Short mmCIF file of C-alpha atoms in Angstrom, two decimals:
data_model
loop_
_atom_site.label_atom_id
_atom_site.label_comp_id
_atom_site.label_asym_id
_atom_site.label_seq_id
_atom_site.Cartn_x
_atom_site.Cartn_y
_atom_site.Cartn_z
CA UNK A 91 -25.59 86.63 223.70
CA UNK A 92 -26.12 83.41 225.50
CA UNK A 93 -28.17 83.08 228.81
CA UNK A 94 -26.77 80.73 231.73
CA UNK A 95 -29.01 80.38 234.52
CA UNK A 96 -27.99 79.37 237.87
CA UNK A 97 -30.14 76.93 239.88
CA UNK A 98 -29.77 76.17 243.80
CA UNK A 99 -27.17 78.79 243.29
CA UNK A 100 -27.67 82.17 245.62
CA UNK A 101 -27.00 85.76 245.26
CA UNK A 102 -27.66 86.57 249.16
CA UNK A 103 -27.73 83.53 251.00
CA UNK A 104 -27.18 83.88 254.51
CA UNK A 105 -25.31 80.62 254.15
CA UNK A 106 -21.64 82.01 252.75
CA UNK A 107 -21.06 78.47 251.18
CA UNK A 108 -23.82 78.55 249.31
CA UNK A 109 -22.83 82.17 247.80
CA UNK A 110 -19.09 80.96 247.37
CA UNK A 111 -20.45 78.28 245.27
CA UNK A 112 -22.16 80.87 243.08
CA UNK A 113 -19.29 83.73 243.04
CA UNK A 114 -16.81 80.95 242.29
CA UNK A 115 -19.23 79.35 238.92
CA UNK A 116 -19.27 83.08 237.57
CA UNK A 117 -15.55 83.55 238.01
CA UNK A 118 -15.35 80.27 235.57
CA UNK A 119 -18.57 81.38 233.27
CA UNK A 120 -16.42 84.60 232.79
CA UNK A 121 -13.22 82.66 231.75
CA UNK A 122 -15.26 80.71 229.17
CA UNK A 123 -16.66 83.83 227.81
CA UNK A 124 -13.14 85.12 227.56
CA UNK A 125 -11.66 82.14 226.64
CA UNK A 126 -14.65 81.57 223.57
CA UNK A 127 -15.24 85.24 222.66
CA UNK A 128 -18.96 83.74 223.52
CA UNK A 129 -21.16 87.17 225.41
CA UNK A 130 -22.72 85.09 228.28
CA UNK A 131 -25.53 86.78 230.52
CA UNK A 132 -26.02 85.10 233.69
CA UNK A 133 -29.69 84.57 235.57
CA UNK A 134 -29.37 83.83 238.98
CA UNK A 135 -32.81 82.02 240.26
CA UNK A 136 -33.17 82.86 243.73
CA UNK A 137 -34.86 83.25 246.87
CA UNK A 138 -35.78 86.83 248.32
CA UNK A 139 -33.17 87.24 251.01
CA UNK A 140 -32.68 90.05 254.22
CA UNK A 141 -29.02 91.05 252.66
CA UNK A 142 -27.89 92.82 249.75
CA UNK A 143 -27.09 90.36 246.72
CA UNK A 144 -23.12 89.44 246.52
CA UNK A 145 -22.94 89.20 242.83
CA UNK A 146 -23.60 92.47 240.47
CA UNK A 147 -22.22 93.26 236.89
CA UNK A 148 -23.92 94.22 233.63
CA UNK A 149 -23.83 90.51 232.92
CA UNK A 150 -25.50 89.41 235.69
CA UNK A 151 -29.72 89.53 236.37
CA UNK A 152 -31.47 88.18 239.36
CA UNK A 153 -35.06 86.51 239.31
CA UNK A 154 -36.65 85.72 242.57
CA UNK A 155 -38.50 82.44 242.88
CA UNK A 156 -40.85 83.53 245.36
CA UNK A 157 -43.64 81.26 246.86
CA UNK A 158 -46.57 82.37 244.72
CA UNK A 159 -44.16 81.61 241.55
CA UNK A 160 -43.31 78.32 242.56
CA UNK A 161 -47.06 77.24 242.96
CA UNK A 162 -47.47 78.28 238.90
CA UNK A 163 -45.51 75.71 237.22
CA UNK A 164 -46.18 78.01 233.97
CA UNK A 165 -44.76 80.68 235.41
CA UNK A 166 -41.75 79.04 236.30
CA UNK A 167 -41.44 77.43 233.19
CA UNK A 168 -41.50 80.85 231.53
CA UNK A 169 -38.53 81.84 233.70
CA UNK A 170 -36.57 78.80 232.16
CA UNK A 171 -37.75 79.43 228.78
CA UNK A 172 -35.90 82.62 228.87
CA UNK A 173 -32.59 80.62 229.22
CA UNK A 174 -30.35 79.17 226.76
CA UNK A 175 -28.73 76.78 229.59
CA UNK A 176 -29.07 75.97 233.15
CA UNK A 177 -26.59 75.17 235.48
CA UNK A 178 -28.10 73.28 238.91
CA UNK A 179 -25.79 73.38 241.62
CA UNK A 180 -27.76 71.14 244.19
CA UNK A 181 -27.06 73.82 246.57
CA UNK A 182 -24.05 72.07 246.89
CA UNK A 183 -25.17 69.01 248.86
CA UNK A 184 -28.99 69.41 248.75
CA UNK A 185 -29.41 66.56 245.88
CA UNK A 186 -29.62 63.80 248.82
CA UNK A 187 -32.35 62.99 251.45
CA UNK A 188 -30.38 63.39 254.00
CA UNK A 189 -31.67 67.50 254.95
CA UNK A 190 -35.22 65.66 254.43
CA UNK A 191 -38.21 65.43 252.53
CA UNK A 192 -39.24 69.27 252.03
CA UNK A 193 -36.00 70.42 250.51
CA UNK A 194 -35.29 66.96 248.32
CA UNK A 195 -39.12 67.95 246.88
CA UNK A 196 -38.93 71.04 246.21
CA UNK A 197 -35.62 70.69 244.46
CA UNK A 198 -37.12 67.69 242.43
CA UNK A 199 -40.08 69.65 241.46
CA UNK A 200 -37.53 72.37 240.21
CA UNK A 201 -35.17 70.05 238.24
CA UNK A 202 -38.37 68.28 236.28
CA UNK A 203 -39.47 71.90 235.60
CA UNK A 204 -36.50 72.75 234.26
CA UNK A 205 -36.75 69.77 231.80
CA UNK A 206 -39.99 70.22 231.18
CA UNK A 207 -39.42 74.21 229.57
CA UNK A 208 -37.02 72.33 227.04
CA UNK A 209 -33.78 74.03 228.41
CA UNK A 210 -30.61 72.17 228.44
CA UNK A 211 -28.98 71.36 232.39
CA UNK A 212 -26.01 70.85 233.61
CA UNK A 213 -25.52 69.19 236.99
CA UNK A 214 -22.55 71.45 238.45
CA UNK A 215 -19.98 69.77 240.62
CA UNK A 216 -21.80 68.72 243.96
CA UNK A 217 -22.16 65.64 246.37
CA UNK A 218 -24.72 63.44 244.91
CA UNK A 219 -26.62 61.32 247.60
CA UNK A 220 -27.00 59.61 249.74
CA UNK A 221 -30.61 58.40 248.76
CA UNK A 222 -31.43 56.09 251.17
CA UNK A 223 -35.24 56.23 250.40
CA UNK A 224 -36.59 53.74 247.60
CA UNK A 225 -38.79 56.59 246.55
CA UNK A 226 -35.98 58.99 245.51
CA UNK A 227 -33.62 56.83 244.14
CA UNK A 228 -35.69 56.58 240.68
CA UNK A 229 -36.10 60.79 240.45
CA UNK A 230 -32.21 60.31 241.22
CA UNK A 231 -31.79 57.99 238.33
CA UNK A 232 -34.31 60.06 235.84
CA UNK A 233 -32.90 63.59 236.90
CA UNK A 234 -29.40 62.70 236.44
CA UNK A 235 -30.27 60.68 232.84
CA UNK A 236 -31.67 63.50 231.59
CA UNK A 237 -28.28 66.40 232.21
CA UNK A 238 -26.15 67.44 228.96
CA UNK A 239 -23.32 67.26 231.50
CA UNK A 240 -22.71 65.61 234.93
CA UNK A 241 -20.05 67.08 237.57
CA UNK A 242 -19.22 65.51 241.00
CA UNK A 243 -16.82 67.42 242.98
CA UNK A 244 -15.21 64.30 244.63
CA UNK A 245 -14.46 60.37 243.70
CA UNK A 246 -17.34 59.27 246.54
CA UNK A 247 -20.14 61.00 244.90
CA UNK A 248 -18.90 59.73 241.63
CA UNK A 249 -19.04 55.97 243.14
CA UNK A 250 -22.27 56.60 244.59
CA UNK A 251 -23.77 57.36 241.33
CA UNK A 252 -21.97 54.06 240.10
CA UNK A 253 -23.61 52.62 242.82
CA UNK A 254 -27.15 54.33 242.17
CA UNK A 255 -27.24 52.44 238.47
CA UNK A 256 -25.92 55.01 236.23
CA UNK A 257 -23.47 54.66 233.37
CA UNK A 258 -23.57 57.35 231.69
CA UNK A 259 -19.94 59.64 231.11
CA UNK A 260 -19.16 62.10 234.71
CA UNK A 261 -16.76 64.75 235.24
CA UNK A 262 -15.09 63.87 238.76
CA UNK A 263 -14.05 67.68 239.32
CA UNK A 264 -13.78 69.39 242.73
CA UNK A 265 -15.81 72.37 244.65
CA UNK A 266 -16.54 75.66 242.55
CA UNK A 267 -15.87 77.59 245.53
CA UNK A 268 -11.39 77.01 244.61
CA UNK A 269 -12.26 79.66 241.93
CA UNK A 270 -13.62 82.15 245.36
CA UNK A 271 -11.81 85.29 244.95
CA UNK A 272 -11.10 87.11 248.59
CA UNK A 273 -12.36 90.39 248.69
CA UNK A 274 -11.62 93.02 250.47
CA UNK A 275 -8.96 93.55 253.58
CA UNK A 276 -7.50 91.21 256.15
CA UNK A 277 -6.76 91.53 259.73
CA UNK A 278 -2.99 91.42 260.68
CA UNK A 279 -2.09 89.52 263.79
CA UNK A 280 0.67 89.91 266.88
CA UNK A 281 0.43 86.49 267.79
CA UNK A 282 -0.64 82.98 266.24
CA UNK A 283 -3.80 82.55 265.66
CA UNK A 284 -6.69 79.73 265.60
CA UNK A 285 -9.92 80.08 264.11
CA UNK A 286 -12.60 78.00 264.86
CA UNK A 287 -15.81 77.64 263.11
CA UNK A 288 -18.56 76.57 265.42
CA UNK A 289 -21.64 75.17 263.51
CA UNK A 290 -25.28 76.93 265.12
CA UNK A 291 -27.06 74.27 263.13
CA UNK A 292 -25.06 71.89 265.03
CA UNK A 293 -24.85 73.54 268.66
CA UNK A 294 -28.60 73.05 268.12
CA UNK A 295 -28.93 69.69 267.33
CA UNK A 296 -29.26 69.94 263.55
CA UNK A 297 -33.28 70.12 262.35
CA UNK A 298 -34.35 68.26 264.23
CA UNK A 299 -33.01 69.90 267.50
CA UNK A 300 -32.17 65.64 268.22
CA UNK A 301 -28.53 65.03 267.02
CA UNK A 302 -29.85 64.74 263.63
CA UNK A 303 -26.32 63.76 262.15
CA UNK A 304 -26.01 61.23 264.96
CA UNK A 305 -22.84 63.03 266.00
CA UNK A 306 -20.66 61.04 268.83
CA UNK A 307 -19.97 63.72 270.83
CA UNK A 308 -21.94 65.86 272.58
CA UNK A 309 -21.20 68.42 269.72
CA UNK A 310 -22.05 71.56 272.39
CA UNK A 311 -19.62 70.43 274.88
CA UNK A 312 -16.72 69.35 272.99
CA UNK A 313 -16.68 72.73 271.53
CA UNK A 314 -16.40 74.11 275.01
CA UNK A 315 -13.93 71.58 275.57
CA UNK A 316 -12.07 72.47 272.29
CA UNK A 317 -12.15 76.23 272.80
CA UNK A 318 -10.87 75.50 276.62
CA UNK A 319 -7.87 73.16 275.26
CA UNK A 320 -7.06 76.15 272.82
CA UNK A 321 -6.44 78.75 275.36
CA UNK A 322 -4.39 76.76 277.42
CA UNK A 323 -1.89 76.78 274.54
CA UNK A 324 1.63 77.14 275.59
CA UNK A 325 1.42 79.39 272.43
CA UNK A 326 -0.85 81.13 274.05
CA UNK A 327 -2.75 81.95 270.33
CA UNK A 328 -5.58 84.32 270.27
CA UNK A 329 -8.62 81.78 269.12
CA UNK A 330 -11.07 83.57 266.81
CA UNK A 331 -14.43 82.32 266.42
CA UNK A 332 -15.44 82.56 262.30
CA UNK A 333 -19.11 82.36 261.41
CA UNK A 334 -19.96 81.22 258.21
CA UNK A 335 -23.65 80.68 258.10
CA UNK A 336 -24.82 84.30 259.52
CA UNK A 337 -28.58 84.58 260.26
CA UNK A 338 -30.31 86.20 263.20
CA UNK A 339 -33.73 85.43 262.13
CA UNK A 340 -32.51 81.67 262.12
CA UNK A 341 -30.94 81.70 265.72
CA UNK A 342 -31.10 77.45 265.26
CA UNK A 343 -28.51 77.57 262.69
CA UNK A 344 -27.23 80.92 262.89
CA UNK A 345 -23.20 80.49 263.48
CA UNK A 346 -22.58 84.52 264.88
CA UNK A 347 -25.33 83.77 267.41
CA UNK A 348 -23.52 80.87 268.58
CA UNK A 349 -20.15 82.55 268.48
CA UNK A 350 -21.68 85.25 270.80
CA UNK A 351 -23.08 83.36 273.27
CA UNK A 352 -19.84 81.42 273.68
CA UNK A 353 -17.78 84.51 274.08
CA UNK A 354 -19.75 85.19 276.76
CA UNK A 355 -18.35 82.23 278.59
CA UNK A 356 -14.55 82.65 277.18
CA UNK A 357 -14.32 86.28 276.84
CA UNK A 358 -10.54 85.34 276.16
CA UNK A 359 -12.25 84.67 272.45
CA UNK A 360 -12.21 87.34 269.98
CA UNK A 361 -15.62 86.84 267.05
CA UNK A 362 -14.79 87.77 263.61
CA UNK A 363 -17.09 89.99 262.27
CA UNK A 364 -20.60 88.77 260.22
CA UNK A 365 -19.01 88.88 257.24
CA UNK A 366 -21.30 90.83 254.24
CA UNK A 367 -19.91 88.44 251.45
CA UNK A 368 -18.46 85.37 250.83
CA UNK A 369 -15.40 86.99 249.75
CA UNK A 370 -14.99 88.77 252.75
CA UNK A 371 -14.93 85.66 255.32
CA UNK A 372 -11.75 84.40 252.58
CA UNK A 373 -10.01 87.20 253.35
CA UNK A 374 -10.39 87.26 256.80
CA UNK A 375 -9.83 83.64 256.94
CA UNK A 376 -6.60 83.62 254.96
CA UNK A 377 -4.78 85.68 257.35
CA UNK A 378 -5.19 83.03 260.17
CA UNK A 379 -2.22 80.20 261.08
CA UNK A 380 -4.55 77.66 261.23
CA UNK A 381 -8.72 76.83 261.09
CA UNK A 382 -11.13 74.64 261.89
CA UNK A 383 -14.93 74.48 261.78
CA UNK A 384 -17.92 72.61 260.80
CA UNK A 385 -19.11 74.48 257.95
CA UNK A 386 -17.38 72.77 254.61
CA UNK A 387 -16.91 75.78 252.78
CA UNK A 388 -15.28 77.95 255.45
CA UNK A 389 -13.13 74.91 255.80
CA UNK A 390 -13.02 75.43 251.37
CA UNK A 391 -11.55 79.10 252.39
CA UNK A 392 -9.03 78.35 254.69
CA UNK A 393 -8.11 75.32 252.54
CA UNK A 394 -7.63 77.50 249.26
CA UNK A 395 -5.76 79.69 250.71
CA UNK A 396 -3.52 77.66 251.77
CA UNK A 397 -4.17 78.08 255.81
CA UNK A 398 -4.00 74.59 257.77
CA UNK A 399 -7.84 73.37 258.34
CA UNK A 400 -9.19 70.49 260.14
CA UNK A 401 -12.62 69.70 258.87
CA UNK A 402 -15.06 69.04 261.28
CA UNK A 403 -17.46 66.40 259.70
CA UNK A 404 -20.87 65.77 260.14
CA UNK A 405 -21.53 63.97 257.08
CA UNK A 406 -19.70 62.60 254.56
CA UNK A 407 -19.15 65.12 252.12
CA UNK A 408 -16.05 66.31 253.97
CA UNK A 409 -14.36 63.38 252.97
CA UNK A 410 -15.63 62.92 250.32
CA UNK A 411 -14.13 66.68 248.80
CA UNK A 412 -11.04 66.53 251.25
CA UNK A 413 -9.75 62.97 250.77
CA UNK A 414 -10.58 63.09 247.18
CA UNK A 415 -7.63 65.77 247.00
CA UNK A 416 -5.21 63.63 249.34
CA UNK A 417 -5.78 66.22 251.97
CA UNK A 418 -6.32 63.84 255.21
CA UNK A 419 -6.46 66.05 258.13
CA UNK A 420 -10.90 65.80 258.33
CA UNK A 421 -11.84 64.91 262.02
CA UNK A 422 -14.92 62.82 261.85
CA UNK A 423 -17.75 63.78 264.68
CA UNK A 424 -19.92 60.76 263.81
CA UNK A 425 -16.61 58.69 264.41
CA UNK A 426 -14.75 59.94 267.45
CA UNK A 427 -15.74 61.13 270.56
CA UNK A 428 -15.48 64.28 272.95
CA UNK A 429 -11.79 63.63 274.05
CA UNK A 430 -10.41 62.21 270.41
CA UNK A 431 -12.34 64.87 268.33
CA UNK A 432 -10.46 67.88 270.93
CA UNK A 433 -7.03 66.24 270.35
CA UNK A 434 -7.79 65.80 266.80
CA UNK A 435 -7.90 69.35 266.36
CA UNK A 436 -4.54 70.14 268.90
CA UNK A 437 -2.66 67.87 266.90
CA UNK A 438 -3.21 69.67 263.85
CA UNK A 439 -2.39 72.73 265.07
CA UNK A 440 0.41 71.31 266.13
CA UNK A 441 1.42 70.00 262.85
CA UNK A 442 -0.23 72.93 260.99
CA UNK A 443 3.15 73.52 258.81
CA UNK A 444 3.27 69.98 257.36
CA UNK A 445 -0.34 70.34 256.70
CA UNK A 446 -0.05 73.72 254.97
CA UNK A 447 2.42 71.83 252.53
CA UNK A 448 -0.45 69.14 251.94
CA UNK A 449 -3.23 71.83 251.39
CA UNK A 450 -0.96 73.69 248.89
CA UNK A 451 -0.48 70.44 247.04
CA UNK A 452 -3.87 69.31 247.35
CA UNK A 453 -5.48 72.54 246.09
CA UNK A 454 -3.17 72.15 242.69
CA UNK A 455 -5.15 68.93 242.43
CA UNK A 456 -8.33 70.23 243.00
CA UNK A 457 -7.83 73.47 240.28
CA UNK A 458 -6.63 70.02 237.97
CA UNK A 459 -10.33 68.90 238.90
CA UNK A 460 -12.02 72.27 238.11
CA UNK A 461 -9.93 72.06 234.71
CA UNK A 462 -11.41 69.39 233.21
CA UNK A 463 -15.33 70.80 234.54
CA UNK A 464 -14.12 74.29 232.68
CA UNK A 465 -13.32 72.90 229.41
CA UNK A 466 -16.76 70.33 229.23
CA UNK A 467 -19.14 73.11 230.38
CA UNK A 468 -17.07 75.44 227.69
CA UNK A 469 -17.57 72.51 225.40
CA UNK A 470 -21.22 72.57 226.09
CA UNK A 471 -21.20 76.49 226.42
CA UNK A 472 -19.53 76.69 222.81
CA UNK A 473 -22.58 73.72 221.35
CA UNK A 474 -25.33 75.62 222.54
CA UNK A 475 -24.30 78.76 220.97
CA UNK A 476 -23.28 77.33 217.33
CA UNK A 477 -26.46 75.53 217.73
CA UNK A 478 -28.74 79.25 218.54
CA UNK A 479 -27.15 80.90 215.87
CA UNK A 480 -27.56 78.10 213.13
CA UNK A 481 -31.15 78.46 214.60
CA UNK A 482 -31.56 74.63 215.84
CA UNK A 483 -31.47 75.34 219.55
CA UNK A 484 -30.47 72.68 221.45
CA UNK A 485 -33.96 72.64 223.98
CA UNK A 486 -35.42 71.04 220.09
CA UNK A 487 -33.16 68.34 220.18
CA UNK A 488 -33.96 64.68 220.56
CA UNK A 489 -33.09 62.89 223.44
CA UNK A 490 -30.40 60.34 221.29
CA UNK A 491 -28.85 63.83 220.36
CA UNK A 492 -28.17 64.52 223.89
CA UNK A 493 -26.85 60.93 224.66
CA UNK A 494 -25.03 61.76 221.22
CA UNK A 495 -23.34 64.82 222.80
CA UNK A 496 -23.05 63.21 226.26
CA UNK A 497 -20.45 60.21 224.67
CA UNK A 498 -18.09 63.29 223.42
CA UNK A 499 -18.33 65.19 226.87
#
């Protein structure tokens, strides 16, 4: 039996991306066991959270990093120690300064801990960056040096870790969250219909409550404007507003709050329901004509399924993941303003059945992607075994080892 833990993964984030992300790497774990005949048991490190964990199975164990373990580096450490592997996700985009200095920290502090209890990582397919800080770009550098494997999960990430000085070998796959299985039942619909993610974090300004992602538009009123445009629809299509990030004790970045409040002002809107699992916002997301939102990984949903999405960016990760596939339908908020970023959005509705051919040709590319990520990590997967039951496990090897096994990845 090998052990695969998952860090800046989550079992019950209130943020569904962040769970996608982590249903999605155990759909692939599971192929490799399959695939290798190699028993994996998976350790999900995570935060106590308010809803019921979204991942169960005999295979799978959850250990909570709470705040009096992560001020006991031992303890930690012991945690590791109990692994054979660890995957580190970045919570998808977290590996950047961007969110600011508390999160990038923390998540340093985790990654050299990791290191530190001799366990092999793998950086799973994420946006690297941007470090803009001198101070972060070396633990960039040094955190990055020190992974059995590296994933990106689009060409700009991969460039920006050009650009940050390193040479070593990269997978340029795609998002984890392509492997999301929907679960459950979908609504059926007498009319078209729109759905339209709108972002609480950005309603309130981001973290800072001050335009953090220096947006153009006022992001508040252009989704007013957006949802007023939509209703006036010769189509007349019912407009749906999807949460995505669903968490009352958050109201700043909670999306169902948001979605509430607005339907108080159109109460032509219908709100989809706060979804319980990542799985269940696929489903319900699949059976629209045609989405749009500011959370990536709803955008991932709709996009996977094959449902006509416009991307709302507020950074660019969006992009980065979109473009990478030759999908090039993302509206940019830091780019256009109020007026552009509303027609944006009518226009692909508009054209949603050319761009439902370019999502179902850019997902095959991005499944390519997730390919190639498969068979290294089932290379790696397949190493670290051989290696535990020859009894030289891998955590003793020497670093030229690694760089040894790096050049073959």
């Amino acid at each position: 039996m090998l052990t695969v833990g998952l860090l800046f993964f989550s079992s019950n984030s209130d943020n569904l991306g962040v769970g996608a992300l982590t249903v999605g790497q155990i759909d692939i774990l599971r192929g490799i066991s399959r695939a290798t005949g190699i028993d994996i048991a998976v350790t999900v490190f995570d935060w106590v959270g308010s809803r019921p964990a979204y991942v169960e199975g005999p295979d799978i164990t959850i250990r909570h990093l709470s705040g009096e373990v992560m001020k006991d580096p031992r303890k930690v450490m012991a945690m590791f120690r109990e692994c054979d592997l660890i995957l580190d996700i970045g919570a998808g985009d977290s590996f950047a300064d961007i969110y600011g200095p508390k999160r990038l920290n923390r998540m340093i502090y985790l990654k050299y801990l990791a290191h530190l209890s001799r366990c092999p990582v793998v950086l799973a397919p994420q946006t690297f960056g941007p470090f803009t800080s001198w101070l972060t770009r070396p633990f960039a550098r040094d955190l990055i040096r020190r992974a059995v494997l590296v994933a990106t999960r689009d060409d700009h990430s991969t460039a920006a870790l050009r650009a940050l000085g390193v040479t070593r070998p990269v997978v340029t796959a795609s998002d984890v969250a392509l492997r999301l299985p929907p679960e459950g039942p979908a609504p059926v619909w007498g009319r078209a219909t729109i759905g339209l993610n709108v972002s609480g974090l950005l309603m309130a300004g981001g973290y800072t409550g001050r335009n953090q992602f220096q947006l153009m538009a006022d992001y508040p009123t252009a989704m007013r404007d957006l949802i007023c445009q939509l209703l006036r629809l010769p189509e007349r299509p019912e407009v749906v507003l999807v949460s995505h990030v669903i968490s009352p004790q958050t109201p700043s970045e909670d999306d169902y709050t948001a979605a509430l409040s607005l339907q108080k002002e159109f109460p032509d809107v219908t709100v989809a329901p706060a979804f319980k699992t990542p799985g269940a916002a696929k489903a319900y997301i699949a059976s629209l004509d045609f989405f749009a939102g500011a959370r990536m990984h709803a955008c991932i949903a709709a996009f996977s399924s094959e449902v006509p999405v416009a991307p709302l960016a507020y950074s660019g990760k969006f992009e980065g993941l979109f473009g990478s596939l030759g999908y090039e339908a993302t509206v940019d908020c830091r780019a256009l303003g109020q007026d552009a970023l509303v027609q944006s959005v009518l226009n692909g509705f508009q054209n949603r059945e050319a761009l439902a051919r370019q999502a179902r040709i850019a997902r095959a590319v991005g499944q390519d992607r997730l390919r190639d990520y498969t068979e290294a990590l089932a290379r790696v997967i397949s190493e670290v075994a051989l290696r535990k039951r020859s009894g030289d496990q891998m955590r003793r090897a020497s670093g030229h080892q690694w760089r040894a096994m790096d050049e073959r990845l």
